[in-house]
Amino acid sequence: MAKKSLEVEVEDEGDAAQFKMPVDSDHKATEFWLFSFAKPHMRAFHLSWFSFFCCFVSSFAAPPLLPVIRDNLSLTTTDIGNAGIASVSGAVFARLAMGAACDLVGPRLASASLILITTPAVYCSSLIDSATGFLLVRFFTGFSLATFVSTQFWMSSMFSPPKVGLANGVAGGWGNMGGGATQLIMPLVYELIKKIGSTNFIAWRIAFFIPGVMQTCSAIAVLMFGQDMPDGNYNKLHKAGEKHKDNFSEVFKHAVTNYRGWILALTYGYCFGVELTIDNIIAQYFYDRFGVNISKAGTIAASFGLANIVSRPGGGLFSDYLSKFFGMRGRLWGLWVVQTLGGIFCVILGRTNSLAGSIVVLLLFSLFCQAACGLTFGVVPFVSRRSLGLISGMGGGGGNVGAVLTQLIFFHNSKYSTEDGIFYMGIMILVCTLPIALIHFPQWGGMLCGPKPGYTPEDYYQSEWSHHEQQKGYHTASLRFAENSVREGGRSARGSGHSKHTVPVETSLTDV
């Protein structure tokens, strides 16, 4: 198809750089070209999901090899439970810190630094010889899961409101897929090393070098090829005066005083937090309960994590689709319905006694649980613009808190059988999803009631800036976001305004 030369002028764009992709007035991409590496938008997408994927592989490299590690290190059920909790507890505070770091120094430097700092713990996994060592390496490796926050922040900085749910969903989902991939990778690497001539207790140690190398390479790629914002890196934008260098106390204040962030942190604890819990327990569950071998248990467990290739992106896409017709209220209703269905399938999984039935229910549970994660981060970018990173960190940290509490209550000792723990975990999902009904945006409404009359997106987002800051123009990026999020008011609000878009000079319609 012939290419069309198009030029569209946008107010105040000045000498802005030309982008390969169509962008809005804030230079955020208005299209999502999955198989493109267009700089900076799609390049940031691929770097973010792959680096997060590598961190997931590292953080959950141990569970598929637990039957071997357990015998080698003489681990008890309590030791394994403690290590599982440790693997997700460290990331609670790391995710909050990552959110603040993204707000202040940008996602590129923040994510690459954390990945490199946690990489030594992955390599040290091959050297441990006690339960304490096992707990410590899982704890410090788990810090790398905070790269989820930089992934979501980065996508929210690169893609416009109508595409942010999809971008966040695919990046987060493909990253989370590492939790499933590692269930396949580690047993295969272990078996390969054994065939070469290694003993059982040496083979699992050598296998840990694979996730270590993957994580190291991903961090270097982010540093070399990544870019914080469509117009450049934070450091450059701060020096040029094109981006206000915010202060942490203000970022912190507007994050912790926004109740919507806290509710989403709670609900995310029982979709993503449950996903982390399943990643830790499911291979051993099928191995112990149904007597399958380690490779088969790993393959079954992998199916749960690998479902992220479609489930979480599907949740993000569904969130954007609902927004197109019903605005923010549609996003919230979709999140509640999908996460509730996930809770129902979790309850059923805990009461299914056959191997085939458990596998089928596990797959259905994975689809709804992970789609709810995508739907959650279809809402998060709209909670705050000034404190986007910290709000994302609160949500992400809530996921880890949910994982810690769930494992501590149901899977830490022998008080509950694993199947009973899964059943009660499903009940908790159903209960902790209910507060979504309390979320209300005055400019768009909530699940149960409509918007406040006369209140606009501009009113909502500029309220995070003082009159003095507004006079200096620090709030202009927030106003541009408000302008481009007009469809969140639903179909009735769509006619009242529209986003301004730039179109690349040379654009092929086949690229869209």
mmCIF file of C-alpha atoms in Angstrom, residues 356 407 427 465:
data_model
loop_
_atom_site.group_PDB
_atom_site.id
_atom_site.type_symbol
_atom_site.label_atom_id
_atom_site.label_comp_id
_atom_site.label_asym_id
_atom_site.label_seq_id
_atom_site.Cartn_x
_atom_site.Cartn_y
_atom_site.Cartn_z
ATOM 1 C CA ALA A 356 -7.087 -33.505 34.974
ATOM 2 C CA GLN A 407 1.562 -17.531 52.334
ATOM 3 C CA ILE A 427 -12.484 -16.681 49.737
ATOM 4 C CA TRP A 465 -0.211 21.541 42.342
#
